[in-house]
Amino acid sequence: MKAWVVHELGGPESLRFEDVDAGAPVAGEVRIKIHAASINFPDVLMVAGLYQVKPDLPFVPGIEASGEVVKAPAASGFKPGDRVMAMLDNAGLTHGGYAELADAAARSVMRMPPSMPFDEAAGFTIVFQTGWFALHRRANLQPGETLLVHAGAGGVGSAAIQLGKAAGATVIATAGSDEKVAVCRKLGADHAINYKTQDFVEEVKRITGGRGADVVFDPVGGDVFDRSTKCVAFEGRIVVIGFTSGRIPQAATNHVLIKNYSVVGLHWGLYAKRMPELITVAERALTELYEAGKIKPYVSTRLPLTQAPRALALVAEGKSTGKVVLTISS
Ligand SMILES: NC(=O)c1ccc[n+]([C@@H]2O[C@H](COP(=O)([O-])OP(=O)(O)OC[C@H]3O[C@@H](n4cnc5c(N)ncnc54)[C@H](OP(=O)(O)O)[C@@H]3O)[C@@H](O)[C@H]2O)c1
């Protein structure tokens, strides 16, 4: 099979397109013929050797894909031809998504919602599960509350906007360009702020009549986190999702105390290990929302597998909106 392989850590240009001997499926795992693979920000970090998970070299990047089952152990509950989406762990050359085939642990394979196309399915699980756990499990978002979503036009941000609206919240989104602000509005944000030309703290206070946001969804960190503490409401919750700004901020606990707010973390991947039953609860809820037309993965860019370095660079440079997806038609 053809696959993009990382032999040396670095930027997107360090990927090599190669023939990889897929051999027989890894024992006990589900072999999937990949139709689409999405680019996630952690791919950028993993290829550079900067992610908490560091696969042995060489490895095939790509932690999320959709496709058809080719072969599956009887105990897995899957059979050839099933349309599935899978989380991939990059351990070994048949475990990454930037490839024509991948082997995945059965517990990491889910059935696609029946009406969902492969490109949407490749970009569905991580961003919507992250959004669901952040808003419902960690922040307990309530109808009528105000949700502030940073990097609203990005992958997890685009999902959080839609989930916030589906939950009955008023959604304020921030983004780094007028084009991205327009994307946030299209995704359903009630208010969208270009944080490069407007002061989002002042805007959030103005929109909320001085109260601030009840829940802040923060995949950016750095100054964005620091400034969010200035516009979080009494009893508000700031959910720490990631640090695309490149700086891990420090929470001032005296400020947390005097303003009565919470800083809560979310590491979605840990739920698969610690509370897998909740992943299934979220999967059911998300499938229902999708089938009801209330959420939809925002796939902004589709590129063929041969253009994986370009696709990865778009995400690495913060130039993408929504999901960038590799389409694979072998
Ligand atoms: N905690 C979890 O369980 C979990 C799960 C999934 C993802 N994540 C994390 O969430 C973060 C976002 O992931 P994503 O897939 O949504 O990424 P994405 O689609 O690439 O969006 C990230 C956005 O961050 C903003 N940004 C600000 N400073 C940036 C910089 N220096 N470089 C690049 N982007 C910058 C950009 O939006 P603007 O131009 O609008 O600023 C960009 O569009 C990542 O850190 C990822 O690791 C965490």
Coordinates of C-alpha atoms and ligand atoms in Angstrom, one line a residue:
M1 CA 0.0 0.0 0.0
K2 CA 1.0 3.7 -0.3
A3 CA 1.6 5.6 2.8
W4 CA 3.3 8.8 4.1
V5 CA 6.1 7.8 6.5
V6 CA 8.0 9.8 9.1
H7 CA 11.6 8.6 9.2
E8 CA 13.0 11.8 10.8
L9 CA 11.0 14.2 13.0
G10 CA 10.4 17.7 11.6
G11 CA 7.9 19.8 9.7
P12 CA 5.4 18.6 7.0
E13 CA 8.3 18.5 4.4
S14 CA 9.8 15.6 6.4
L15 CA 7.1 13.1 5.3
R16 CA 8.0 10.5 2.6
F17 CA 5.5 8.9 0.3
E18 CA 6.4 5.2 0.1
D19 CA 5.3 1.7 -0.7
V20 CA 4.7 0.0 2.7
D21 CA 4.3 -3.7 3.0
A22 CA 1.0 -4.0 4.9
G23 CA 1.2 -7.8 5.3
A24 CA -1.5 -9.5 7.2
P25 CA -3.7 -7.4 9.6
V26 CA -2.3 -7.1 13.2
A27 CA -3.8 -10.0 15.3
G28 CA -7.0 -9.0 16.9
E29 CA -7.4 -5.7 15.1
V30 CA -9.8 -4.5 12.4
R31 CA -8.2 -3.8 9.0
I32 CA -9.8 -0.8 7.3
K33 CA -9.5 0.4 3.7
I34 CA -9.3 4.1 4.2
H35 CA -11.5 6.4 2.2
A36 CA -10.7 9.7 4.1
A37 CA -8.2 10.8 6.8
S38 CA -8.4 14.0 8.6
I39 CA -5.6 16.3 9.7
N40 CA -5.6 17.1 13.4
F41 CA -3.3 19.6 15.2
P42 CA -1.7 16.8 17.2
D43 CA -0.4 15.3 13.9
V44 CA 1.6 18.5 13.5
L45 CA 3.1 18.1 17.0
M46 CA 3.6 14.3 16.6
V47 CA 5.5 14.7 13.3
A48 CA 7.7 17.3 15.0
G49 CA 8.3 15.1 18.1
L50 CA 6.5 17.7 20.3
Y51 CA 3.4 15.7 21.3
Q52 CA 3.0 13.8 24.5
V53 CA 2.7 10.6 22.5
K54 CA 6.0 9.8 20.7
P55 CA 5.7 6.8 18.3
D56 CA 8.8 4.9 17.4
L57 CA 10.3 5.8 14.1
P58 CA 9.4 5.1 11.3
F59 CA 5.7 5.7 11.7
V60 CA 2.7 6.7 9.5
P61 CA 1.0 9.9 10.9
G62 CA -2.8 10.4 11.1
I63 CA -4.9 9.7 14.2
E64 CA -8.3 9.7 12.6
A65 CA -9.8 8.1 9.5
S66 CA -12.9 6.6 7.9
G67 CA -13.4 3.7 5.5
E68 CA -14.6 0.2 5.0
V69 CA -13.8 -2.8 7.0
V70 CA -11.7 -5.3 5.0
K71 CA -11.2 -7.9 7.7
A72 CA -12.2 -8.1 11.3
P73 CA -11.9 -10.7 14.2
A74 CA -15.3 -12.3 14.8
A75 CA -15.3 -11.0 18.4
S76 CA -15.0 -7.4 17.2
G77 CA -18.6 -7.2 16.0
F78 CA -17.5 -5.8 12.6
K79 CA -17.6 -7.5 9.2
P80 CA -16.2 -6.7 5.8
G81 CA -17.9 -3.8 4.1
D82 CA -19.0 -2.1 7.4
R83 CA -18.6 1.7 7.1
V84 CA -16.6 2.9 10.0
M85 CA -14.6 5.7 11.6
A86 CA -11.5 4.9 13.6
M87 CA -9.0 6.4 16.1
L88 CA -5.5 5.3 15.1
D89 CA -2.5 5.1 17.5
N90 CA 0.4 5.4 15.0
A91 CA 2.3 2.5 16.7
G92 CA 3.7 0.6 13.7
L93 CA 3.5 1.2 10.0
T94 CA -0.1 0.0 9.5
H95 CA -1.5 2.2 12.3
G96 CA -1.6 5.7 10.8
G97 CA -4.3 7.4 8.7
Y98 CA -2.2 9.0 5.9
A99 CA -2.3 5.6 4.1
E100 CA -4.5 3.4 2.0
L101 CA -5.0 0.8 4.8
A102 CA -4.8 0.9 8.6
D103 CA -5.3 -1.6 11.4
A104 CA -7.2 -0.3 14.4
A105 CA -8.1 -1.8 17.8
A106 CA -11.8 -2.8 17.8
R107 CA -12.5 -0.6 20.8
S108 CA -11.3 2.4 18.7
V109 CA -13.6 1.7 15.7
M110 CA -17.1 3.1 15.5
R111 CA -19.9 2.7 13.0
M112 CA -20.5 5.8 10.9
P113 CA -23.9 7.5 11.2
P114 CA -25.8 5.9 8.2
S115 CA -26.3 9.2 6.3
M116 CA -22.7 10.5 6.8
P117 CA -20.2 10.6 3.9
F118 CA -16.6 9.4 4.4
D119 CA -15.0 12.9 4.3
E120 CA -17.3 14.1 7.2
A121 CA -16.8 10.9 9.1
A122 CA -13.0 11.3 9.0
G123 CA -13.4 14.6 10.8
F124 CA -16.2 13.8 13.2
T125 CA -15.1 11.9 16.2
I126 CA -12.2 13.8 17.7
V127 CA -13.6 17.4 17.4
F128 CA -17.2 16.6 18.3
Q129 CA -16.3 14.2 21.2
T130 CA -13.9 16.8 22.5
G131 CA -16.5 19.5 22.3
W132 CA -19.2 17.3 23.9
F133 CA -17.0 16.3 26.8
A134 CA -15.8 19.8 27.3
L135 CA -19.2 21.4 27.3
H136 CA -21.3 18.8 28.9
R137 CA -19.1 16.6 31.1
R138 CA -16.5 19.2 32.2
A139 CA -18.3 22.6 32.1
N140 CA -21.9 21.4 32.6
L141 CA -23.2 24.0 30.0
Q142 CA -26.8 24.9 30.6
P143 CA -29.4 26.3 28.2
G144 CA -29.5 30.1 28.3
E145 CA -25.8 30.4 29.4
T146 CA -23.3 32.2 27.3
L147 CA -20.5 30.2 25.8
L148 CA -17.3 31.8 24.5
V149 CA -15.4 29.7 21.9
H150 CA -11.9 30.7 21.0
A151 CA -10.5 29.7 17.6
G152 CA -14.1 29.2 16.6
A153 CA -13.2 28.5 12.9
G154 CA -10.7 25.8 13.8
G155 CA -11.4 22.1 14.1
V156 CA -12.5 21.8 17.8
G157 CA -13.8 25.3 17.8
S158 CA -16.1 24.7 14.8
A159 CA -17.6 21.7 16.7
A160 CA -17.9 23.6 20.0
I161 CA -19.9 26.4 18.3
Q162 CA -22.4 23.9 16.9
L163 CA -22.7 21.9 20.1
G164 CA -23.2 25.1 22.1
K165 CA -26.1 26.2 19.9
A166 CA -27.6 22.7 20.0
A167 CA -27.4 22.9 23.8
G168 CA -29.4 26.2 23.9
A169 CA -26.5 28.5 24.7
T170 CA -25.7 32.0 23.3
V171 CA -22.5 31.5 21.5
I172 CA -19.7 34.1 21.1
A173 CA -16.8 33.0 19.0
T174 CA -13.4 34.6 18.4
A175 CA -11.1 34.1 15.3
G176 CA -8.0 35.6 13.8
S177 CA -9.3 37.0 10.5
D178 CA -12.5 38.4 8.9
E179 CA -12.8 35.3 6.8
K180 CA -12.7 33.1 9.9
V181 CA -15.2 35.4 11.7
A182 CA -17.6 34.8 8.7
V183 CA -17.1 31.0 9.1
C184 CA -18.0 31.2 12.8
R185 CA -21.2 33.1 12.0
K186 CA -22.0 30.5 9.3
L187 CA -21.6 27.7 11.9
G188 CA -24.2 29.4 14.1
A189 CA -22.3 31.7 16.4
D190 CA -24.6 34.5 17.6
H191 CA -21.6 36.9 17.8
A192 CA -18.2 36.6 16.2
I193 CA -15.1 38.7 17.1
N194 CA -11.9 39.2 15.1
Y195 CA -9.5 39.2 18.1
K196 CA -6.8 40.8 15.9
T197 CA -8.8 44.0 15.3
Q198 CA -11.2 44.0 18.3
D199 CA -10.6 43.6 22.1
F200 CA -12.5 40.3 22.8
V201 CA -12.7 41.1 26.6
E202 CA -14.5 44.3 26.0
E203 CA -16.7 42.8 23.3
V204 CA -17.7 39.9 25.6
K205 CA -18.5 42.3 28.5
R206 CA -20.5 44.5 26.1
I207 CA -22.5 41.6 24.7
T208 CA -23.2 40.1 28.1
G209 CA -24.1 43.4 29.8
G210 CA -21.0 43.2 31.9
R211 CA -21.6 39.6 33.3
G212 CA -19.0 37.8 31.2
A213 CA -19.2 34.3 29.6
D214 CA -20.4 31.4 31.7
V215 CA -18.3 28.9 29.9
V216 CA -15.0 29.5 27.9
F217 CA -13.8 26.9 25.5
D218 CA -10.0 27.5 25.1
P219 CA -7.9 25.6 22.6
V220 CA -5.4 28.5 22.3
G221 CA -3.9 29.1 25.7
G222 CA -1.3 31.8 26.2
D223 CA -2.6 35.4 26.2
V224 CA -6.0 34.1 25.2
F225 CA -6.3 32.2 28.4
D226 CA -5.0 35.1 30.5
R227 CA -7.5 37.5 29.0
S228 CA -10.4 35.1 29.2
T229 CA -10.0 35.3 33.0
K230 CA -11.0 39.0 32.6
C231 CA -14.3 38.2 31.0
V232 CA -15.5 35.0 32.7
A233 CA -18.7 35.3 34.6
F234 CA -19.3 34.7 38.3
E235 CA -19.3 30.9 38.7
G236 CA -18.0 30.6 35.2
R237 CA -15.9 27.7 33.9
I238 CA -12.8 28.0 31.6
V239 CA -12.2 24.7 29.9
V240 CA -8.5 24.2 28.9
I241 CA -8.4 22.3 25.6
G242 CA -5.0 23.1 24.1
F243 CA -2.2 25.5 23.5
T244 CA -2.1 26.3 19.8
S245 CA -0.6 29.7 20.7
G246 CA 2.5 27.8 21.8
R247 CA 2.5 29.1 25.4
I248 CA 1.1 27.1 28.3
P249 CA -0.5 29.7 30.6
Q250 CA -0.4 29.7 34.5
A251 CA -3.7 30.1 36.4
A252 CA -3.5 32.7 39.1
T253 CA -5.4 30.9 41.9
N254 CA -6.0 34.1 43.9
H255 CA -7.9 35.4 40.9
V256 CA -9.8 32.1 40.6
L257 CA -10.8 32.6 44.3
I258 CA -11.8 36.2 44.3
K259 CA -14.0 35.9 41.1
N260 CA -15.5 32.5 41.9
Y261 CA -14.7 30.8 38.7
S262 CA -13.2 27.4 37.8
V263 CA -10.4 26.3 35.5
V264 CA -11.1 22.7 34.3
G265 CA -9.0 20.6 32.1
L266 CA -10.1 18.2 29.4
H267 CA -7.9 15.4 28.0
W268 CA -10.5 13.5 25.8
G269 CA -8.2 10.6 25.0
L270 CA -8.0 9.6 28.7
Y271 CA -11.8 8.9 28.8
A272 CA -11.2 6.0 26.3
K273 CA -8.9 4.4 29.0
R274 CA -10.7 5.5 32.2
M275 CA -14.4 5.8 31.4
P276 CA -15.0 4.2 27.9
E277 CA -18.7 3.9 28.6
L278 CA -19.0 7.7 28.4
I279 CA -17.5 7.7 24.9
T280 CA -20.4 5.5 23.9
V281 CA -22.9 7.9 25.5
A282 CA -21.3 10.8 23.7
E283 CA -21.2 8.8 20.4
R284 CA -25.0 8.1 20.7
A285 CA -25.8 11.8 21.5
L286 CA -23.6 13.0 18.6
T287 CA -25.1 10.6 16.1
E288 CA -28.6 11.8 17.1
L289 CA -27.6 15.4 16.8
Y290 CA -26.1 14.7 13.3
E291 CA -29.1 12.7 12.1
A292 CA -31.3 15.6 13.3
G293 CA -29.3 18.1 11.3
K294 CA -28.1 20.0 14.4
I295 CA -24.4 19.4 13.9
K296 CA -22.2 18.7 10.8
P297 CA -18.5 18.4 10.5
Y298 CA -17.2 21.5 8.6
V299 CA -14.9 20.1 6.0
S300 CA -13.4 23.2 4.4
T301 CA -10.6 21.5 2.4
R302 CA -10.3 18.1 0.6
L303 CA -7.0 17.1 -0.8
P304 CA -5.8 13.8 -2.3
L305 CA -3.6 11.6 -0.2
T306 CA -0.6 12.6 -2.4
Q307 CA -0.8 16.1 -1.0
A308 CA -0.6 15.2 2.7
P309 CA 2.4 17.5 3.4
R310 CA 0.5 20.5 2.0
A311 CA -2.6 19.6 4.1
L312 CA -0.5 19.3 7.2
A313 CA 1.2 22.6 6.5
L314 CA -2.2 24.4 6.3
V315 CA -3.0 23.2 9.8
A316 CA 0.5 23.8 11.2
E317 CA 0.4 27.4 10.0
G318 CA -3.1 28.1 11.4
K319 CA -4.3 28.8 7.8
S320 CA -7.0 26.2 7.8
T321 CA -10.7 26.4 8.8
G322 CA -12.8 23.5 10.1
K323 CA -11.4 20.2 9.0
V324 CA -8.8 19.5 6.3
V325 CA -9.4 16.0 4.9
L326 CA -7.3 13.7 2.7
T327 CA -9.4 11.7 0.3
I328 CA -8.1 8.3 -0.7
S329 CA -9.6 6.4 -3.6
S330 CA -7.4 3.3 -4.1
Ligands
LIG1 N1 -7.9 18.4 25.1 C1 -8.2 17.5 24.2 O1 -8.7 16.4 24.5 C2 -8.1 17.9 22.7 C3 -8.7 17.2 21.7 C4 -8.5 17.6 20.4 C5 -7.7 18.7 20.1 N2 -7.1 19.3 21.2 C6 -6.2 20.5 21.0 O2 -7.0 21.6 20.5 C7 -6.1 22.5 19.8 C8 -6.9 22.9 18.5 O3 -7.0 21.7 17.7 P1 -7.7 21.9 16.3 O4 -7.7 20.5 15.7 O5 -9.0 22.6 16.4 O6 -6.7 22.8 15.5 P2 -6.9 23.7 14.3 O7 -8.1 23.3 13.5 O8 -5.6 23.9 13.6 O9 -7.3 25.2 14.9 C9 -6.4 25.8 15.7 C10 -6.6 27.3 15.7 O10 -5.8 27.9 16.7 C11 -5.6 29.3 16.3 N3 -4.2 29.6 16.6 C12 -3.8 30.6 17.4 N4 -2.5 30.7 17.5 C13 -2.0 29.8 16.6 C14 -0.7 29.4 16.2 N5 0.4 30.0 16.7 N6 -0.6 28.4 15.3 C15 -1.6 27.8 14.8 N7 -2.9 28.1 15.2 C16 -3.1 29.1 16.1 C17 -6.0 29.4 14.9 O11 -7.2 30.1 14.8 P3 -7.2 31.7 14.7 O12 -6.5 32.1 13.5 O13 -8.7 32.0 14.7 O14 -6.5 32.2 16.0 C18 -6.2 28.0 14.4 O15 -7.2 27.9 13.4 C19 -4.8 21.8 19.6 O16 -3.9 22.3 20.6 C20 -5.1 20.3 19.9 O17 -4.0 19.6 20.3 C21 -7.2 18.9 22.4

